[in-house]
């Protein structure tokens, strides 16, 4: 489909994200016994799906007179905001927690953004960003909890629907819930309301799974997982509300399984992804679907669409460190 987008043109501008490839994965299909389609959003300009929603939000903010973008991020949202700001000729300040690697700081600076480190978790960085954005002409870009973000992310499903037949299940990961909200909204748009979503997290960053079990929003005490991109202590209310409005199955894997999925995926497809993305891919490599079928949560599956959300905070050195850490 080239780099055309399913999104509407905003004030005469094309969206800042591209139409990413959807491929059938022979290795994952052979491993699972059903057809696995991969939506390769790791190919986005900012290396993750985040540019879909954040690009949409930033374009709309500029159309309303925004003169300065402020974003809080564990990495990927900040990179999307920084890329969007550069494309829109706006200055950008990104607040990141101490867990964000220096390599990500440099990528943010390469996009022309100012980087400010604050707090040990994203929530603390976000508090500071909100204060900084509270001045005329500044726009606060929330990494996941905003209708414009969800609407932008919904394009991922619109593209899928144009490129493939309706799958039996869609697999995605959940951090703060922005991607999940976009996936649900996209499925409403294309008439996939009956298609279940498997929402994957790692244990230690499982704020969505904790909320589902408790029947209400839960705030984790800390993020103890290596999947720092999933590191929101609390998911957004809309993601939790969608649990009762769409067939969503919340599932978790251990860090070791997420990292193992990253390593196997690198071997099978020559693509490096973060453990946050590995959590979704682990649904295949760790046989989550057969487990859910045994538990009666999922029916017959012949075709799967898996969102490869990507992630910029990964490199070969980090992947090898995680491999050693978990004895893989």
Coordinates of C-alpha atoms in Angstrom, one line a residue:
X1 CA 0.0 0.0 0.0
X2 CA 3.1 2.3 0.0
X3 CA 3.2 4.9 2.6
X4 CA -0.4 6.1 2.2
X5 CA -2.4 6.2 5.4
X6 CA -5.9 5.2 6.4
X7 CA -6.2 8.4 8.4
X8 CA -8.0 11.6 7.2
X9 CA -5.9 14.5 6.0
X10 CA -5.6 17.0 8.8
X11 CA -5.7 20.7 7.7
X12 CA -4.3 19.8 4.3
X13 CA -1.5 17.7 5.9
X14 CA -0.9 14.0 5.4
X15 CA -0.6 12.0 8.7
X16 CA 2.9 11.7 10.0
X17 CA 2.8 7.9 10.2
X18 CA 3.1 5.5 7.3
X19 CA 1.1 2.5 6.1
X20 CA 3.2 -0.4 7.4
X21 CA 3.6 -3.9 5.9
X22 CA 1.4 -6.8 6.8
X23 CA 3.1 -10.1 6.2
X24 CA 2.3 -13.8 6.8
X25 CA 4.9 -15.3 9.1
X26 CA 5.9 -18.8 8.0
X27 CA 8.1 -19.4 11.1
X28 CA 5.4 -18.4 13.6
X29 CA 2.6 -20.1 11.6
X30 CA 4.6 -23.4 11.6
X31 CA 5.4 -23.0 15.3
X32 CA 1.7 -22.4 16.2
X33 CA -0.2 -24.5 13.7
X34 CA -2.4 -21.6 12.5
X35 CA -1.7 -18.7 10.1
X36 CA 0.0 -15.7 11.8
X37 CA -0.1 -12.3 10.1
X38 CA 2.4 -9.7 11.4
X39 CA 1.5 -6.0 11.3
X40 CA 5.1 -4.5 11.3
X41 CA 4.7 -1.2 13.0
X42 CA 8.3 -1.4 14.0
X43 CA 8.8 0.1 10.5
X44 CA 7.3 3.5 11.5
X45 CA 9.6 6.5 11.3
X46 CA 9.9 6.6 15.1
X47 CA 10.3 2.8 15.3
X48 CA 7.0 2.1 17.0
X49 CA 3.2 2.4 16.6
X50 CA 3.2 5.5 18.8
X51 CA 3.6 8.0 15.9
X52 CA 0.1 7.1 14.8
X53 CA -1.7 8.5 17.8
X54 CA 0.8 11.1 18.9
X55 CA 1.3 12.4 15.4
X56 CA -2.4 12.8 15.2
X57 CA -2.5 14.7 18.5
X58 CA 0.4 16.9 17.6
X59 CA -1.0 17.9 14.2
X60 CA -4.4 18.8 15.8
X61 CA -2.6 20.7 18.6
X62 CA -0.6 22.8 16.0
X63 CA -3.9 23.5 14.1
X64 CA -5.2 25.0 17.4
X65 CA -2.2 27.2 17.8
X66 CA 0.3 25.1 19.7
X67 CA 3.8 26.6 19.8
X68 CA 5.7 24.0 21.9
X69 CA 5.2 20.3 22.5
X70 CA 5.7 18.7 25.9
X71 CA 5.7 15.0 26.4
X72 CA 6.4 12.5 29.1
X73 CA 7.7 9.1 28.1
X74 CA 9.5 5.9 28.9
X75 CA 11.0 6.3 25.4
X76 CA 8.7 5.5 22.5
X77 CA 6.1 8.1 23.0
X78 CA 8.8 10.7 23.4
X79 CA 10.5 9.7 20.2
X80 CA 7.1 9.9 18.4
X81 CA 6.5 13.4 19.9
X82 CA 10.0 14.5 19.0
X83 CA 9.6 13.2 15.4
X84 CA 6.2 14.9 15.1
X85 CA 7.5 18.2 16.5
X86 CA 10.4 18.2 14.1
X87 CA 8.1 17.5 11.1
X88 CA 5.8 20.2 12.3
X89 CA 8.6 22.7 13.0
X90 CA 7.8 23.0 16.7
X91 CA 10.1 22.9 19.7
X92 CA 9.7 19.8 21.9
X93 CA 10.6 19.0 25.5
X94 CA 10.5 15.3 26.6
X95 CA 10.4 14.3 30.3
X96 CA 11.8 10.7 30.9
X97 CA 12.3 8.7 34.0
X98 CA 15.7 7.4 35.1
X99 CA 15.0 4.0 33.6
X100 CA 15.1 5.4 30.1
X101 CA 18.5 4.4 28.5
X102 CA 21.0 7.0 27.4
X103 CA 20.8 5.7 23.9
X104 CA 17.1 6.8 23.8
X105 CA 18.1 10.3 25.2
X106 CA 20.5 10.6 22.3
X107 CA 17.8 9.6 19.8
X108 CA 15.5 12.3 21.3
X109 CA 18.2 14.9 21.0
X110 CA 18.9 13.8 17.4
X111 CA 15.3 14.7 16.6
X112 CA 16.0 18.2 18.0
X113 CA 14.2 17.8 21.4
X114 CA 15.3 18.8 24.8
X115 CA 15.5 15.9 27.3
X116 CA 14.8 16.3 31.0
X117 CA 15.2 13.3 33.3
X118 CA 12.8 13.2 36.3
X119 CA 11.6 10.4 38.6
X120 CA 12.2 6.7 38.8
X121 CA 9.0 5.8 36.9
X122 CA 7.0 7.3 34.0
X123 CA 4.2 8.5 36.3
X124 CA 6.7 10.8 38.1
X125 CA 8.1 12.2 34.8
X126 CA 4.5 12.8 33.7
X127 CA 3.7 14.9 36.7
X128 CA 6.6 17.2 36.0
X129 CA 5.7 17.4 32.2
X130 CA 2.1 18.4 33.1
X131 CA 3.3 21.3 35.2
X132 CA 5.8 22.4 32.5
X133 CA 3.0 22.4 29.8
X134 CA 0.7 24.6 31.9
X135 CA 1.5 27.8 30.1
X136 CA 0.2 29.6 27.0
X137 CA 1.0 28.1 23.7
X138 CA 2.2 24.8 25.2
X139 CA 0.6 21.4 24.5
X140 CA 0.9 18.4 26.8
X141 CA 1.1 15.2 24.8
X142 CA 0.0 12.3 26.9
X143 CA 1.6 9.1 25.7
X144 CA -1.6 7.0 25.9
X145 CA -4.6 8.7 27.6
X146 CA -6.2 11.0 25.0
X147 CA -9.0 10.5 22.4
X148 CA -6.8 11.9 19.6
X149 CA -4.1 9.3 20.5
X150 CA -6.7 6.5 20.4
X151 CA -8.1 7.7 17.1
X152 CA -4.7 7.8 15.5
X153 CA -3.9 4.3 16.7
X154 CA -7.2 3.0 15.3
X155 CA -5.6 3.3 11.8
X156 CA -3.5 0.2 12.5
X157 CA -6.7 -1.9 12.3
X158 CA -8.1 0.0 9.3
X159 CA -4.9 -0.9 7.4
X160 CA -5.1 -4.5 8.5
X161 CA -8.7 -4.7 7.3
X162 CA -7.6 -3.4 3.9
X163 CA -4.8 -5.9 3.6
X164 CA -6.3 -9.2 5.0
X165 CA -9.5 -11.1 5.7
X166 CA -11.0 -10.8 9.2
X167 CA -8.8 -12.9 11.6
X168 CA -10.0 -15.1 14.4
X169 CA -8.1 -13.1 17.0
X170 CA -5.9 -10.0 17.3
X171 CA -2.9 -10.0 19.6
X172 CA -1.4 -6.8 21.1
X173 CA 0.5 -5.7 24.2
X174 CA -0.8 -3.3 26.8
X175 CA 1.1 -0.6 28.6
X176 CA -1.0 2.4 29.5
X177 CA -3.7 1.2 27.2
X178 CA -3.5 3.7 24.4
X179 CA -2.8 1.0 21.7
X180 CA -5.5 -1.2 23.1
X181 CA -8.1 1.6 22.9
X182 CA -7.0 2.3 19.3
X183 CA -7.3 -1.3 18.4
X184 CA -10.8 -1.6 19.8
X185 CA -11.9 1.7 18.1
X186 CA -10.4 0.5 14.8
X187 CA -12.2 -2.9 15.1
X188 CA -15.5 -0.9 15.6
X189 CA -14.8 1.1 12.4
X190 CA -14.1 -2.0 10.2
X191 CA -16.8 -4.3 11.7
X192 CA -14.6 -6.6 13.6
X193 CA -16.7 -6.3 16.8
X194 CA -16.8 -10.0 17.3
X195 CA -13.0 -10.6 17.0
X196 CA -11.4 -11.2 20.4
X197 CA -8.3 -9.3 21.4
X198 CA -5.6 -11.0 23.5
X199 CA -4.0 -8.2 25.5
X200 CA -0.5 -9.2 26.6
X201 CA 1.6 -7.9 29.5
X202 CA 4.7 -9.1 31.4
X203 CA 4.4 -9.9 35.1
X204 CA 5.7 -6.9 36.9
X205 CA 4.1 -4.4 34.5
X206 CA 0.7 -6.0 34.5
X207 CA -1.5 -3.0 35.5
X208 CA -4.2 -4.0 33.1
X209 CA -4.4 -7.7 34.2
X210 CA -4.5 -6.5 37.8
X211 CA -7.4 -4.2 37.0
X212 CA -9.3 -6.9 35.2
X213 CA -8.9 -9.2 38.2
X214 CA -9.9 -6.6 40.7
X215 CA -12.8 -5.3 38.6
X216 CA -11.5 -1.7 39.0
X217 CA -8.4 0.3 38.2
X218 CA -5.3 -0.8 40.2
X219 CA -2.1 1.2 40.8
X220 CA 1.0 -1.0 40.9
X221 CA 3.6 -0.2 43.6
X222 CA 6.4 -0.4 41.1
X223 CA 7.4 -1.6 37.6
X224 CA 9.6 -4.7 38.3
X225 CA 9.6 -6.0 34.7
X226 CA 12.4 -5.4 32.1
X227 CA 9.6 -4.4 29.7
X228 CA 9.9 -0.7 30.8
X229 CA 7.8 0.5 27.8
X230 CA 4.8 -1.2 29.4
X231 CA 5.6 0.7 32.6
X232 CA 2.5 2.6 33.5
X233 CA 1.5 2.0 37.1
X234 CA -2.2 2.4 36.1
X235 CA -3.9 1.9 32.8
X236 CA -6.2 4.5 31.4
X237 CA -9.9 4.3 32.3
X238 CA -11.0 3.9 28.7
X239 CA -8.9 0.7 28.3
X240 CA -10.5 -0.7 31.4
X241 CA -14.0 0.3 30.2
X242 CA -13.5 -1.4 26.9
X243 CA -13.0 -4.8 28.7
X244 CA -16.7 -4.9 29.3
X245 CA -17.6 -3.6 25.8
X246 CA -15.4 -5.8 23.5
X247 CA -14.2 -9.4 23.8
X248 CA -10.8 -8.8 25.4
X249 CA -8.7 -11.5 27.0
X250 CA -6.0 -10.3 29.4
X251 CA -2.9 -12.6 29.6
X252 CA 0.5 -12.3 31.1
X253 CA 3.9 -13.9 30.5
X254 CA 7.1 -13.8 32.5
X255 CA 10.0 -11.5 31.5
X256 CA 12.0 -14.6 30.5
X257 CA 9.3 -15.5 28.0
X258 CA 9.1 -12.0 26.6
X259 CA 12.9 -11.8 26.1
X260 CA 12.9 -15.3 24.6
X261 CA 10.3 -14.2 22.1
X262 CA 12.5 -11.2 21.2
X263 CA 15.5 -13.5 20.6
X264 CA 13.5 -16.1 18.5
X265 CA 11.8 -13.3 16.5
X266 CA 15.2 -11.8 15.7
X267 CA 16.3 -15.3 14.4
X268 CA 13.1 -15.9 12.5
X269 CA 12.5 -12.4 11.0
X270 CA 15.8 -10.5 11.5
X271 CA 13.9 -7.8 13.5
X272 CA 14.9 -6.4 16.9
X273 CA 12.0 -5.5 19.2
X274 CA 11.7 -4.5 22.8
X275 CA 10.5 -6.9 25.5
X276 CA 7.3 -4.9 25.6
X277 CA 6.6 -6.0 22.0
X278 CA 8.1 -9.5 22.9
X279 CA 5.2 -9.9 25.4
X280 CA 2.8 -9.9 22.4
X281 CA 4.9 -12.2 20.3
X282 CA 5.3 -14.5 23.3
X283 CA 1.6 -15.3 22.8
X284 CA 2.8 -17.4 19.9
X285 CA 6.2 -18.7 21.1
X286 CA 4.9 -19.5 24.6
X287 CA 1.7 -21.2 23.4
X288 CA -0.6 -18.8 25.1
X289 CA -3.5 -19.4 22.7
X290 CA -3.7 -23.2 23.3
X291 CA -3.7 -22.4 27.1
X292 CA -6.6 -19.9 26.7
X293 CA -8.5 -22.5 24.6
X294 CA -8.1 -25.1 27.3
X295 CA -9.4 -22.5 29.8
X296 CA -12.4 -22.0 27.6
X297 CA -11.6 -18.3 27.0
X298 CA -10.9 -18.8 23.2
X299 CA -12.6 -20.8 20.5
X300 CA -11.1 -22.3 17.3
X301 CA -8.3 -20.3 15.9
X302 CA -7.2 -20.5 12.2
X303 CA -5.9 -17.0 11.6
X304 CA -4.2 -14.5 13.9
X305 CA -3.2 -10.8 13.4
X306 CA -0.3 -9.8 15.7
X307 CA 0.7 -6.2 16.2
X308 CA 4.5 -5.9 16.2
X309 CA 4.5 -2.6 18.0
X310 CA 8.3 -2.3 17.7
X311 CA 10.2 -0.1 20.1
X312 CA 13.3 2.1 19.8
X313 CA 14.8 1.2 23.2
X314 CA 16.5 -2.0 22.1
X315 CA 19.8 -2.9 20.5
X316 CA 21.9 -6.0 20.0
X317 CA 23.9 -5.4 23.2
X318 CA 20.8 -5.0 25.4
X319 CA 19.2 -8.1 23.8
X320 CA 22.4 -10.2 24.6
X321 CA 22.4 -8.8 28.2
X322 CA 18.8 -9.9 28.7
X323 CA 19.7 -13.3 27.2
X324 CA 22.4 -13.8 29.7
X325 CA 20.3 -12.4 32.6
X326 CA 17.6 -15.0 32.0
X327 CA 19.9 -17.8 31.1
X328 CA 18.5 -18.2 27.6

